[in-house]
Amino acid sequence: MMDALAKLGRGALDFFERLGRGHLFLMYVLAGSPPLLLRLRLWTQQMYSVGVLSLLIVAVAGLFVGMVLGLQGYNTLVDFGSEESLGVMVALSLVQELGPVLAAVLFAARAGTSLTAEIGLMKTTEQLSGMEMMAVDPLQRVIAPRFWASFVSVPLLAAIFSAVGVFGGYFVGVGLLGVDDGAFWSQIQSRVDFHEDVMNGVIKSVVFGFVAAWIALFEGYDAVPTSEGVARATTRTVVHTSIAVLGLDFVLTALMFD
Amino acid sequence: MLDKNTHPDDVVVKVRDLVFSRGSRRIFNGVDLDIRRGQVTAIMGPSGTGKTTLLKLIGGQLRPERGTIEVEGQNVAQLSRRKLFELRKRMGMLFQSGALLTDLNVYDNVAFPIREHTNLPESMIRDLVLMKLEAVGLRGARGLMPSELSGGMARRVALARAVALDPMMIMYDEPFTGQDPISMGVLVQLIDRLNHALSLTSIVVSHDVAETSAIADYIYVLSDGKVVDHGTPEALGRSQSQWVQQFMQGLPDGPVPFHFSAPPYGEDLLAGGKG
């Protein structure tokens, strides 16, 4: 019994210590970010690496999710004779929920893991220590460009995910199942509100981008500098980001419906 | 224990009463040492005695529990981050692994600290980089990536990078470990030559006795968290300490026993059972 309590206490202490380290890390990254404005090339290089290279997986996933939504939505709506509403159903599902959430999760799987592994390996091979000894702050030089590139990339990827998804729904609904072309687009145009619906999705994807970037980079920076440590950190990036994104999605949705 | 006649200006690094632990394990327990200007000072001792940790303490990557480490009269542990980074611009460090940036080629690795800390035009950076690479004999390898270099070449590139900003002092962490005889000879010669040609102060952490003794002006021998002896290589060769003699001559048995602590051999064989 006492052992179990001690173990629980140790676990709680470790958790809060790590949480504290994570917040300090974030504080240092944010504080070290202004010089990045003078070195935009560092940021754009990372935008390519984490954003552009994630484009294909996000677009393909968005297409399939949109196609599934078109198929499922049509089967449900047709029973009520309202299959013309398929477009708005697909668009709202994607813009408000699936776009931001799935883009962030896919980002964690594709770019987040690679960021964690890269930073973890830099730590393992003493590259970060080497930079510090050359009087170059790795938080400014390595972490901050990757953080801001990820932060900007996730909302853009979410927008692309949603846009491609709508075309996936269109392809299945209009192209294969015979929903009226004009009704599909006009319903979207009239019932998807920019401020209410689109901006809520944008806010979500901005928050998810911030969290996904923070988790991926912190896990790499805090990894135990061994091959096993980096492997564990990479796994934690996907698990923690997925849980954080889904949890925050509920909180944000509840706040937005309020 | 330390030479009281040394002029304060001669001492670049002054360590006094250094205490440092990792977890419950005490690494240093009251270490005093001086690194003198213009000399090659070796820190020697068996694996696990904290030689690398000492370099990290001098470089301000770790903070001591007690005691002081002064570099050029500045207490490293009390410097602000900005002042510490200013000091580090005047220190070079050669890591055991080389610590080259794996996404940059040899040229860009050597140019890295110059680009980060100066606004020199690219043509001048090129001249500086080629000069440093020429000094380590790798001007022709400037287009190679770190993954294409041998261990010895990687350390020579790291050495070129360490001297890129013309530091006052260089710290070498196990520079000879895992090197073939030719690479080892090259590194020994380079450390010696660079120290004298550039008027540097060098700290070499190593347990390769012959190579280090060949270039060191002064040696500190560490064991069990303390300096067990110090002096010139010749003086240490005549040390009265059996431990130092065992270490310097690489004897398999002595104060550091060949056998790990165990019950008597005969008893153990007759005891039977498992394990």
PDB file of C-alpha atoms in Angstrom, chain A residues 46-64 102-103 106-112 152-165:
ATOM      1  CA  GLN A  46      11.735  25.140 -41.732  1.00  0.00           C
ATOM      2  CA  MET A  47       8.425  26.139 -43.318  1.00  0.00           C
ATOM      3  CA  TYR A  48       9.476  24.035 -46.287  1.00  0.00           C
ATOM      4  CA  SER A  49      10.627  21.158 -44.132  1.00  0.00           C
ATOM      5  CA  VAL A  50       7.646  20.915 -41.788  1.00  0.00           C
ATOM      6  CA  GLY A  51       4.929  22.527 -43.916  1.00  0.00           C
ATOM      7  CA  VAL A  52       5.505  21.935 -47.608  1.00  0.00           C
ATOM      8  CA  LEU A  53       6.709  18.381 -47.103  1.00  0.00           C
ATOM      9  CA  SER A  54       3.561  17.580 -45.073  1.00  0.00           C
ATOM     10  CA  LEU A  55       1.336  18.857 -47.858  1.00  0.00           C
ATOM     11  CA  LEU A  56       0.915  15.596 -49.733  1.00  0.00           C
ATOM     12  CA  ILE A  57      -0.116  13.453 -46.765  1.00  0.00           C
ATOM     13  CA  VAL A  58      -2.530  16.151 -45.561  1.00  0.00           C
ATOM     14  CA  ALA A  59      -4.073  16.616 -49.005  1.00  0.00           C
ATOM     15  CA  VAL A  60      -4.497  12.871 -49.607  1.00  0.00           C
ATOM     16  CA  ALA A  61      -5.972  12.349 -46.133  1.00  0.00           C
ATOM     17  CA  GLY A  62      -8.287  15.332 -46.643  1.00  0.00           C
ATOM     18  CA  LEU A  63      -9.495  13.924 -49.959  1.00  0.00           C
ATOM     19  CA  PHE A  64     -10.373  10.546 -48.470  1.00  0.00           C
ATOM     20  CA  LEU A 102      -6.897  15.721 -38.295  1.00  0.00           C
ATOM     21  CA  ALA A 103      -4.428  18.182 -39.815  1.00  0.00           C
ATOM     22  CA  LEU A 106      -1.286  14.216 -39.163  1.00  0.00           C
ATOM     23  CA  PHE A 107       1.198  17.032 -38.618  1.00  0.00           C
ATOM     24  CA  ALA A 108       2.302  15.400 -35.360  1.00  0.00           C
ATOM     25  CA  ALA A 109       2.710  12.061 -37.114  1.00  0.00           C
ATOM     26  CA  ARG A 110       4.614  13.415 -40.116  1.00  0.00           C
ATOM     27  CA  ALA A 111       6.479  16.562 -39.051  1.00  0.00           C
ATOM     28  CA  GLY A 112       6.238  16.410 -35.247  1.00  0.00           C
ATOM     29  CA  VAL A 152       2.151  28.813 -39.022  1.00  0.00           C
ATOM     30  CA  SER A 153       2.061  25.550 -40.973  1.00  0.00           C
ATOM     31  CA  VAL A 154      -0.696  23.790 -39.037  1.00  0.00           C
ATOM     32  CA  PRO A 155      -3.488  26.341 -39.761  1.00  0.00           C
ATOM     33  CA  LEU A 156      -2.446  26.430 -43.429  1.00  0.00           C
ATOM     34  CA  LEU A 157      -2.432  22.639 -43.612  1.00  0.00           C
ATOM     35  CA  ALA A 158      -5.822  22.544 -41.889  1.00  0.00           C
ATOM     36  CA  ALA A 159      -7.217  24.957 -44.498  1.00  0.00           C
ATOM     37  CA  ILE A 160      -5.841  22.806 -47.308  1.00  0.00           C
ATOM     38  CA  PHE A 161      -7.197  19.658 -45.641  1.00  0.00           C
ATOM     39  CA  SER A 162     -10.679  21.198 -45.480  1.00  0.00           C
ATOM     40  CA  ALA A 163     -10.583  22.553 -49.023  1.00  0.00           C
ATOM     41  CA  VAL A 164      -9.460  19.257 -50.535  1.00  0.00           C
ATOM     42  CA  GLY A 165     -11.986  17.438 -48.327  1.00  0.00           C
TER      43      GLY A 165
END
